[in-house]
Amino acid sequence: MALIEAKGLCKHYQLGEVEVAALNGVDIDLDAGSFAVVAGRSGSGKTTLLNMIGALDMPDAGVVRIQGEDFLNLSRDARAEFRLRHIGFIFQAYNLIRVLSARENVAYVLQLQGMNKRERLEIADGLLAEVGLADLGDRRPDQLSGGQQQRVAVARALASKPDIVLADEPTANLDTQTGGELIDLMQGLNREHGATFLIASHDPMVIETAGQVVQMQDGRIVEHA
Amino acid sequence: MAQSPSGDLVSEAFRLRGVLQSGAPAVDQSLALIPLSMAQQWLDIGEGVTDVVIRVFEHDMADGVQADLQQHLSADQYEVMRWVDIDPMIQQWTEMADASTYFILMIVVGIVLVEVLNTMLMSMHERIREFGLMEAVGTGKLQLFAMMMWETVILVMIGSLLGYLLGAAVSLHYAGVGINISDFSEAFTFIYMDPVVHPILTVNSAARIIGVTLAAALLAGLYPAWRATRLNPVSAMREV
Ligand SMILES: Nc1ncnc2c1ncn2[C@@H]1O[C@H](COP(=O)(O)OP(=O)(O)O)[C@@H](O)[C@H]1O
Ligand SMILES: [Mg+2]
């Protein structure tokens, strides 16, 4: 059984008078331990696909299963709980809670899982060391560079030991070198710990590194390599 | 010059020792204070007095004292009157003062409601993305709601503490030096009162205002907190 199975995903948005088909029948299977990139130009439906897989949004048609579990009939709170258990998120920007330090941001999801303070801060410190921010745990997001903030987001995404990490344009706000380092970091975590990544990006550098590329266009998958 | 109980017109000269200024012209222009023994001698009434004023510690004690006195003194010789019987205006006046206090309290409550609502809505608006993120990573509706309510409580606690310290300081200061209201004395010509009033800070009035503002603040916090739970994480994250 694939870790992630999505079948016939459709999502339409109403933009004024026009109806936009953000997703138009998308099937995708992902195995545990993959490092996959969803490529495609802006507006091709990458974010929408990730939101469906991440239980952030509901498809109009189709189904997503993560380890055989689907979340179509779950309440909003139950879906939040589902995300907490199964999915790690890295967004393009604004990943962190402003008033919390880096380690508190990482520990936040563990707090939601009910872990005690000492234990969760210990895990957060370990993860921050792993993403190369061992000494910056006490800094607040506005005291970190863009690249450092994204590293904290990577640590936070892994903290809950999710089945899959979904990263939506994680390098879009970074310069080439910092973006490259972030991708190297994620690849390292994938190789060494078997963490599964699904990354939406139109950054050629990101696409190059992918073990698996899903090319999207106008809400459909046009190439799967 | 005065009339003695026997009906004779008597007069006497006194040496002026001082001028009393109540601020109320009606009092200042018509009242002279002389020692009791002199008055008794002058009017030739021995040890006699016309009025006895009894001052009780609290307003509420007046009724009981009146009832006791009426029981012990014969009604055809003594008239026992409470202060409100002598001048019902005073009671109306204090009732009006109470009413205006409540009116001011209502205004304060209104201001608290509007201010807290405004502050928390703004604070929520500023953090729409953050709420979206928090929900995306697994924060439940109830947790968001509780967080917003806590923020409201903390905001109001700090605010009322500061406000209360300031208010108590002002109040205690004036309790010491008093507030001179002789400029407004025209308004009080019907009673004789000290033109300098001393505010009293009571636990009761403090607790009342803190309780009422806290309740109002919590009420006002409900709406922004509810709004925070209604945000959809996807559109919240798209918000620029
Ligand atoms: N909330 C929305 N309301 C209206 N249209 C949307 C919404 N979200 C996405 N779309 C539209 O759906 C299409 C796919 O968007 P998206 O998934 O964000 O693409 P990508 O991430 O590849 O840039 C676009 O045409 C976009 O305008
Ligand atoms: Mg996108």
Coordinates of C-alpha atoms and ligand atoms in Angstrom, one line a residue:
Chain A
M1 CA 0.0 0.0 0.0
A2 CA 1.3 3.4 -0.9
L3 CA 1.7 5.9 1.9
I4 CA -0.5 8.4 0.0
E5 CA -3.1 7.6 -2.5
A6 CA -5.1 10.3 -4.2
K7 CA -7.8 9.5 -6.8
G8 CA -9.8 11.7 -9.1
L9 CA -9.2 14.9 -7.1
C10 CA -11.2 17.8 -8.4
K11 CA -11.5 21.3 -7.0
H12 CA -13.2 24.3 -8.6
Y13 CA -13.1 27.9 -7.5
Q14 CA -15.6 30.5 -8.4
L15 CA -13.8 33.7 -9.4
G16 CA -16.6 36.2 -9.9
E17 CA -18.4 34.9 -13.0
V18 CA -15.7 32.4 -14.1
E19 CA -15.2 29.0 -12.7
V20 CA -11.6 28.0 -12.3
A21 CA -10.8 24.3 -12.3
A22 CA -7.8 24.4 -9.9
L23 CA -7.7 20.6 -9.9
N24 CA -9.2 18.6 -12.7
G25 CA -9.0 14.9 -11.9
V26 CA -5.6 14.3 -10.3
D27 CA -4.4 10.9 -9.3
I28 CA -1.1 10.5 -7.3
D29 CA 0.5 7.8 -5.3
L30 CA 3.5 8.3 -3.0
D31 CA 5.5 5.7 -1.2
A32 CA 7.0 6.3 2.2
G33 CA 10.5 7.7 2.0
S34 CA 10.0 9.5 -1.3
F35 CA 11.3 12.9 -2.1
A36 CA 8.8 14.2 -4.7
V37 CA 8.4 17.5 -6.3
V38 CA 5.2 18.9 -7.8
A39 CA 6.3 21.2 -10.6
G40 CA 4.4 23.5 -12.9
R41 CA 3.9 27.1 -13.5
S42 CA 2.1 29.5 -11.2
G43 CA -1.6 28.8 -11.2
S44 CA -1.2 25.2 -12.3
G45 CA -2.8 23.9 -9.1
K46 CA 0.2 22.9 -7.0
T47 CA -0.9 24.6 -3.8
T48 CA -4.4 23.3 -4.2
L49 CA -3.1 19.7 -4.6
L50 CA -1.0 20.0 -1.5
N51 CA -3.9 21.5 0.5
M52 CA -6.0 18.5 -0.5
I53 CA -3.4 16.0 0.5
G54 CA -2.7 17.9 3.7
A55 CA -6.4 17.8 4.8
L56 CA -6.4 21.6 4.8
D57 CA -9.1 21.8 2.2
M58 CA -11.7 19.4 0.9
P59 CA -12.0 18.3 -2.8
D60 CA -15.2 18.6 -4.7
A61 CA -14.7 15.1 -5.9
G62 CA -12.1 12.4 -5.4
V63 CA -10.5 10.9 -2.3
V64 CA -7.1 11.1 -0.5
R65 CA -5.9 8.4 1.8
I66 CA -2.9 8.6 4.0
Q67 CA -1.9 5.2 5.3
G68 CA -5.3 4.0 4.3
E69 CA -7.1 6.7 6.3
D70 CA -9.2 9.2 4.6
F71 CA -10.5 12.4 6.2
L72 CA -13.4 13.4 4.0
N73 CA -16.0 12.8 6.6
L74 CA -14.1 14.3 9.5
S75 CA -15.2 17.5 11.3
R76 CA -12.9 20.5 11.2
D77 CA -11.4 19.8 14.6
A78 CA -10.9 16.2 13.7
R79 CA -9.1 17.2 10.5
A80 CA -6.9 19.5 12.6
E81 CA -6.1 16.5 14.8
F82 CA -5.5 14.4 11.7
R83 CA -3.0 17.0 10.4
L84 CA -1.3 17.0 13.8
R85 CA -0.8 13.3 13.7
H86 CA 0.0 12.8 10.0
I87 CA 1.4 15.9 8.3
G88 CA 4.1 18.4 8.7
F89 CA 3.8 21.7 6.9
I90 CA 6.4 24.1 5.4
F91 CA 4.9 27.2 3.7
Q92 CA 6.5 29.8 1.5
A93 CA 6.6 32.4 4.3
Y94 CA 5.1 33.3 7.6
N95 CA 5.6 29.8 8.9
L96 CA 6.3 30.8 12.5
I97 CA 4.4 32.2 15.4
R98 CA 5.9 35.7 16.0
V99 CA 5.8 35.8 19.7
L100 CA 7.4 32.4 20.2
S101 CA 11.1 31.6 20.1
A102 CA 12.5 29.2 17.5
R103 CA 12.5 26.3 20.0
E104 CA 9.0 27.2 21.2
N105 CA 7.8 27.2 17.6
V106 CA 9.2 23.8 17.1
A107 CA 7.9 22.6 20.4
Y108 CA 4.4 24.0 19.7
V109 CA 3.1 21.0 17.8
L110 CA 4.4 18.7 20.5
Q111 CA 2.6 20.8 23.0
L112 CA -0.6 20.3 20.9
Q113 CA 0.1 16.5 21.2
G114 CA 0.2 16.9 24.9
M115 CA 3.9 16.4 25.6
N116 CA 5.3 17.9 28.8
K117 CA 7.4 21.0 28.6
R118 CA 10.8 19.6 29.4
E119 CA 10.5 16.8 27.0
R120 CA 9.2 18.8 24.1
L121 CA 11.9 21.5 24.5
E122 CA 14.5 18.8 24.5
I123 CA 13.2 17.4 21.3
A124 CA 13.0 20.9 19.8
D125 CA 16.6 21.6 20.7
G126 CA 17.6 18.3 19.1
L127 CA 15.8 19.1 15.9
L128 CA 17.2 22.7 15.8
A129 CA 20.7 21.3 16.1
E130 CA 19.8 18.9 13.2
V131 CA 18.8 21.8 10.9
G132 CA 22.0 23.7 11.9
L133 CA 20.5 26.2 14.3
A134 CA 21.8 24.8 17.6
D135 CA 22.7 28.2 19.1
L136 CA 19.7 30.2 17.8
G137 CA 16.9 28.4 19.7
D138 CA 16.1 31.4 21.9
R139 CA 15.7 33.8 19.0
R140 CA 12.3 35.0 17.9
P141 CA 11.4 34.7 14.2
D142 CA 12.1 38.4 13.5
Q143 CA 15.7 37.9 14.8
L144 CA 16.3 35.2 12.2
S145 CA 17.1 35.4 8.5
G146 CA 14.7 34.1 5.9
G147 CA 16.8 31.0 5.4
Q148 CA 17.0 30.4 9.2
Q149 CA 13.2 30.8 9.5
Q150 CA 12.7 28.2 6.9
R151 CA 15.0 25.9 8.7
V152 CA 13.0 26.3 11.9
A153 CA 9.9 25.5 9.8
V154 CA 11.6 22.3 8.7
A155 CA 12.4 21.4 12.3
R156 CA 8.8 22.2 13.3
A157 CA 7.4 20.1 10.4
L158 CA 9.4 17.1 11.5
A159 CA 8.8 17.5 15.2
S160 CA 5.5 15.6 15.3
K161 CA 7.0 12.7 13.4
P162 CA 4.6 13.1 10.5
D163 CA 4.0 10.5 7.8
I164 CA 4.8 13.2 5.2
V165 CA 6.1 16.7 5.1
L166 CA 4.3 19.0 2.6
A167 CA 6.4 22.0 1.5
D168 CA 4.7 24.7 -0.6
E169 CA 7.4 26.8 -2.5
P170 CA 9.8 26.6 0.5
T171 CA 12.6 28.3 -1.4
A172 CA 10.5 31.0 -3.2
N173 CA 11.5 33.8 -0.8
L174 CA 15.2 32.8 -0.5
D175 CA 18.2 33.6 -2.6
T176 CA 19.8 30.9 -4.7
Q177 CA 22.4 29.8 -2.3
T178 CA 20.1 29.8 0.8
G179 CA 17.5 28.0 -1.2
G180 CA 20.0 25.4 -2.3
E181 CA 21.1 24.8 1.3
L182 CA 17.5 24.4 2.4
I183 CA 16.9 21.8 -0.3
D184 CA 20.2 20.0 0.7
L185 CA 18.9 20.0 4.3
M186 CA 15.6 18.4 3.4
Q187 CA 17.3 15.9 1.1
G188 CA 19.6 14.9 4.0
L189 CA 16.7 14.4 6.3
N190 CA 15.0 12.3 3.7
R191 CA 18.1 10.1 3.1
E192 CA 19.2 9.8 6.7
H193 CA 15.8 9.5 8.5
G194 CA 13.6 8.4 5.7
A195 CA 11.3 11.4 6.1
T196 CA 8.9 11.7 3.2
F197 CA 8.7 15.0 1.4
L198 CA 6.3 16.3 -1.2
I199 CA 7.4 19.7 -2.4
A200 CA 5.5 22.1 -4.6
S201 CA 7.9 24.3 -6.5
H202 CA 8.7 25.8 -9.9
D203 CA 12.3 26.4 -8.9
P204 CA 14.5 24.5 -11.4
M205 CA 17.1 23.9 -8.7
V206 CA 14.5 22.1 -6.5
I207 CA 13.1 20.1 -9.4
E208 CA 16.7 18.9 -10.2
T209 CA 17.1 17.3 -6.8
A210 CA 13.8 15.5 -6.9
G211 CA 13.6 11.7 -6.8
Q212 CA 10.2 12.0 -8.4
V213 CA 8.7 14.9 -10.4
V214 CA 5.0 15.4 -10.9
Q215 CA 4.5 18.0 -13.6
M216 CA 1.2 19.9 -13.4
Q217 CA -0.5 22.1 -15.9
D218 CA -4.0 23.7 -15.7
G219 CA -5.1 21.4 -12.8
R220 CA -3.9 18.1 -14.4
I221 CA -0.8 16.0 -14.1
V222 CA 0.8 16.0 -17.5
E223 CA 4.0 14.1 -16.7
H224 CA 5.0 11.8 -13.9
A225 CA 8.7 10.9 -13.8
Chain B
M1 CA -31.5 90.3 69.2
A2 CA -33.8 87.3 70.0
Q3 CA -37.1 86.4 71.6
S4 CA -36.9 84.5 74.9
P5 CA -39.3 81.6 75.6
S6 CA -41.2 83.9 77.9
G7 CA -41.9 86.3 75.0
D8 CA -39.5 89.1 76.0
L9 CA -37.3 90.7 73.4
V10 CA -33.7 90.3 74.6
S11 CA -30.5 91.6 73.1
E12 CA -26.9 91.1 73.8
A13 CA -23.6 92.2 72.3
F14 CA -20.9 89.6 71.4
R15 CA -17.3 90.0 70.5
L16 CA -16.6 88.6 67.1
R17 CA -14.0 85.9 67.3
G18 CA -13.9 84.7 63.7
V19 CA -15.8 84.6 60.5
L20 CA -17.1 81.2 59.3
Q21 CA -17.1 80.8 55.6
S22 CA -19.2 77.8 54.5
G23 CA -19.3 79.2 50.9
A24 CA -23.0 79.1 51.0
P25 CA -24.3 82.7 51.3
A26 CA -27.5 81.7 52.8
V27 CA -25.6 80.1 55.7
D28 CA -22.9 82.7 55.9
Q29 CA -25.3 85.7 56.0
S30 CA -27.8 84.5 58.5
L31 CA -26.0 82.2 61.0
A32 CA -24.1 83.2 64.1
L33 CA -22.5 80.7 66.4
I34 CA -22.3 81.4 70.2
P35 CA -21.4 79.2 73.1
L36 CA -24.3 77.2 74.5
S37 CA -23.9 78.5 78.1
M38 CA -24.0 82.1 76.9
A39 CA -27.2 81.4 74.9
Q40 CA -28.8 79.8 77.9
Q41 CA -27.9 82.8 80.1
W42 CA -29.0 85.3 77.5
L43 CA -32.4 83.7 76.9
D44 CA -32.8 82.9 80.5
I45 CA -33.6 79.2 80.0
G46 CA -31.3 77.7 82.7
E47 CA -30.0 74.4 81.4
G48 CA -32.7 74.2 78.7
V49 CA -32.1 73.5 75.0
T50 CA -34.5 73.6 72.0
D51 CA -32.8 71.1 69.8
V52 CA -30.5 68.1 70.4
V53 CA -28.7 66.8 67.4
I54 CA -27.5 63.2 67.5
R55 CA -25.0 62.1 65.0
V56 CA -24.9 58.4 64.2
F57 CA -22.0 56.6 62.5
E58 CA -23.8 55.3 59.5
H59 CA -26.9 56.6 57.6
D60 CA -28.6 53.3 58.1
M61 CA -28.5 53.6 61.9
A62 CA -30.8 56.7 61.9
D63 CA -34.0 54.7 61.7
G64 CA -33.2 52.5 64.7
V65 CA -32.1 55.4 66.8
Q66 CA -35.3 57.3 66.0
A67 CA -37.4 54.3 66.9
D68 CA -35.6 53.9 70.2
L69 CA -35.9 57.5 71.1
Q70 CA -39.6 57.7 70.2
Q71 CA -40.2 54.7 72.5
H72 CA -38.5 56.4 75.5
L73 CA -39.6 60.0 75.0
S74 CA -43.3 61.1 75.1
A75 CA -44.6 62.2 71.8
D76 CA -46.3 65.4 72.9
Q77 CA -43.1 66.8 74.4
Y78 CA -40.5 65.6 71.9
E79 CA -40.4 65.4 68.2
V80 CA -37.8 62.9 67.0
M81 CA -36.9 63.5 63.3
R82 CA -34.4 61.8 61.1
W83 CA -32.3 63.9 58.8
V84 CA -34.4 62.9 55.9
D85 CA -37.5 64.1 57.7
I86 CA -36.0 67.5 58.3
D87 CA -34.9 67.9 54.8
P88 CA -36.2 65.4 52.2
M89 CA -34.2 67.3 49.5
I90 CA -31.0 65.8 50.9
Q91 CA -32.2 62.3 50.4
Q92 CA -33.2 63.1 46.9
W93 CA -29.9 64.7 46.4
T94 CA -28.0 61.6 47.5
E95 CA -30.2 59.3 45.5
M96 CA -29.4 61.4 42.5
A97 CA -25.8 61.2 43.2
D98 CA -26.1 57.4 43.3
A99 CA -28.0 57.4 40.1
S100 CA -25.3 59.5 38.4
T101 CA -22.7 57.1 39.7
Y102 CA -24.5 54.2 38.0
F103 CA -24.9 56.2 34.9
I104 CA -21.1 56.8 34.8
L105 CA -20.6 53.2 35.5
M106 CA -22.7 52.3 32.5
I107 CA -20.7 54.7 30.3
V108 CA -17.5 53.0 31.6
V109 CA -18.9 49.6 30.7
G110 CA -19.8 50.9 27.3
I111 CA -16.3 52.2 26.7
V112 CA -14.7 49.0 28.0
L113 CA -16.9 46.9 25.6
V114 CA -16.1 49.0 22.6
E115 CA -12.4 49.3 23.4
V116 CA -11.8 45.6 24.1
L117 CA -13.8 44.7 21.1
N118 CA -11.8 47.0 18.9
T119 CA -8.4 46.0 20.4
M120 CA -9.1 42.3 20.1
L121 CA -10.5 42.5 16.6
M122 CA -7.5 44.4 15.5
S123 CA -5.2 42.0 17.2
M124 CA -7.0 39.1 15.5
H125 CA -6.9 40.8 12.1
E126 CA -3.2 41.4 12.4
R127 CA -2.6 37.7 13.0
I128 CA -5.0 36.1 10.5
R129 CA -2.1 34.4 8.8
E130 CA -0.8 33.2 12.1
F131 CA -4.1 31.8 13.1
G132 CA -4.2 30.1 9.7
L133 CA -0.8 28.6 10.3
M134 CA -1.7 27.5 13.9
E135 CA -4.8 25.8 12.6
A136 CA -2.9 24.2 9.7
V137 CA -0.4 22.6 12.1
G138 CA -3.2 21.2 14.2
T139 CA -4.6 23.7 16.6
G140 CA -8.2 23.1 17.4
K141 CA -11.0 25.6 17.4
L142 CA -11.5 25.4 21.1
Q143 CA -7.8 26.0 21.6
L144 CA -7.8 29.1 19.4
F145 CA -10.9 30.4 21.2
A146 CA -9.4 29.8 24.6
M147 CA -6.2 31.5 23.6
M148 CA -8.1 34.6 22.4
M149 CA -10.1 34.7 25.6
W150 CA -7.0 34.4 27.7
E151 CA -5.5 37.3 25.8
T152 CA -8.6 39.3 26.5
V153 CA -8.5 38.5 30.2
I154 CA -4.8 39.4 30.5
L155 CA -5.3 42.6 28.6
V156 CA -8.1 43.6 30.9
M157 CA -6.3 42.5 34.0
I158 CA -3.2 44.6 33.2
G159 CA -5.4 47.5 32.1
S160 CA -7.6 47.5 35.2
L161 CA -4.6 47.0 37.5
L162 CA -2.9 50.1 36.0
G163 CA -6.2 52.1 36.0
Y164 CA -7.0 51.0 39.5
L165 CA -3.6 52.0 40.9
L166 CA -4.0 55.4 39.2
G167 CA -7.6 55.8 40.4
A168 CA -6.8 54.8 43.9
A169 CA -3.8 57.1 44.0
V170 CA -6.0 60.1 42.9
S171 CA -8.7 59.0 45.3
L172 CA -6.4 58.6 48.3
H173 CA -4.7 61.9 47.5
Y174 CA -8.0 63.8 47.6
A175 CA -9.2 61.8 50.6
G176 CA -6.3 63.5 52.3
V177 CA -6.4 67.1 51.0
G178 CA -10.1 67.1 50.1
I179 CA -11.8 68.6 47.1
N180 CA -12.9 72.2 47.5
I181 CA -16.3 72.5 46.0
S182 CA -17.1 76.0 47.4
D183 CA -17.2 77.3 43.8
F184 CA -20.3 75.3 43.3
S185 CA -21.7 76.2 46.7
E186 CA -24.7 78.1 45.2
A187 CA -26.0 74.7 44.3
F188 CA -26.0 73.5 47.9
T189 CA -27.6 76.5 49.7
F190 CA -30.4 74.4 51.0
I191 CA -28.0 72.4 53.2
Y192 CA -25.1 73.3 55.3
M193 CA -22.1 71.2 54.4
D194 CA -18.3 71.4 54.5
P195 CA -17.2 73.0 51.2
V196 CA -14.3 70.6 51.2
V197 CA -15.4 67.0 50.5
H198 CA -13.2 63.9 51.1
P199 CA -13.7 61.0 48.8
I200 CA -13.8 57.5 50.5
L201 CA -12.2 54.5 48.8
T202 CA -14.2 51.4 49.8
V203 CA -13.5 47.8 48.9
N204 CA -17.1 47.5 47.8
S205 CA -17.0 50.2 45.2
A206 CA -13.6 49.0 43.9
A207 CA -14.8 45.4 43.7
R208 CA -18.0 46.5 41.9
I209 CA -16.2 48.4 39.2
I210 CA -13.6 45.7 38.7
G211 CA -16.2 43.0 38.5
V212 CA -18.3 44.9 36.1
T213 CA -15.5 45.9 33.8
L214 CA -14.1 42.3 33.8
A215 CA -17.5 40.9 32.9
A216 CA -17.9 43.5 30.2
A217 CA -14.5 42.8 28.8
L218 CA -15.1 39.0 28.7
L219 CA -18.4 39.7 26.9
A220 CA -16.6 41.9 24.4
G221 CA -13.9 39.2 24.0
L222 CA -16.3 36.6 22.9
Y223 CA -16.9 37.9 19.4
P224 CA -13.2 38.3 18.3
A225 CA -12.5 34.9 19.8
W226 CA -15.4 33.4 17.9
R227 CA -14.2 35.1 14.7
A228 CA -10.8 33.6 15.1
T229 CA -12.3 30.1 15.2
R230 CA -14.2 30.8 12.0
L231 CA -11.1 31.5 9.9
N232 CA -10.4 29.0 7.2
P233 CA -6.7 28.1 7.3
V234 CA -6.4 28.0 3.5
S235 CA -7.8 31.5 2.9
A236 CA -6.2 32.8 6.0
M237 CA -2.8 31.7 4.7
R238 CA -3.5 33.4 1.4
E239 CA -4.3 36.7 3.1
V240 CA -1.6 39.2 2.5
Ligands
LIG1 N1 -9.3 30.5 -2.9 C1 -9.3 30.6 -4.2 N2 -10.3 31.3 -4.9 C2 -10.3 31.4 -6.2 N3 -9.4 30.9 -7.0 C3 -8.4 30.1 -6.5 C4 -8.3 30.0 -5.1 N4 -7.3 29.2 -4.8 C5 -6.7 28.9 -6.0 N5 -7.4 29.5 -7.0 C6 -7.1 29.4 -8.4 O1 -6.9 28.0 -8.7 C7 -5.8 27.9 -9.6 C8 -4.7 27.1 -9.0 O2 -4.1 27.8 -7.9 P1 -2.9 27.2 -7.1 O3 -3.3 25.9 -6.6 O4 -2.6 28.2 -6.0 O5 -1.7 27.2 -8.1 P2 -0.2 27.2 -7.9 O6 0.1 26.8 -6.4 O7 0.4 26.1 -8.8 O8 0.3 28.5 -8.2 C9 -5.3 29.3 -9.9 O9 -5.9 29.7 -11.1 C10 -5.9 30.1 -8.8 O10 -6.2 31.4 -9.2
MG2 MG 1.1 28.0 -5.0

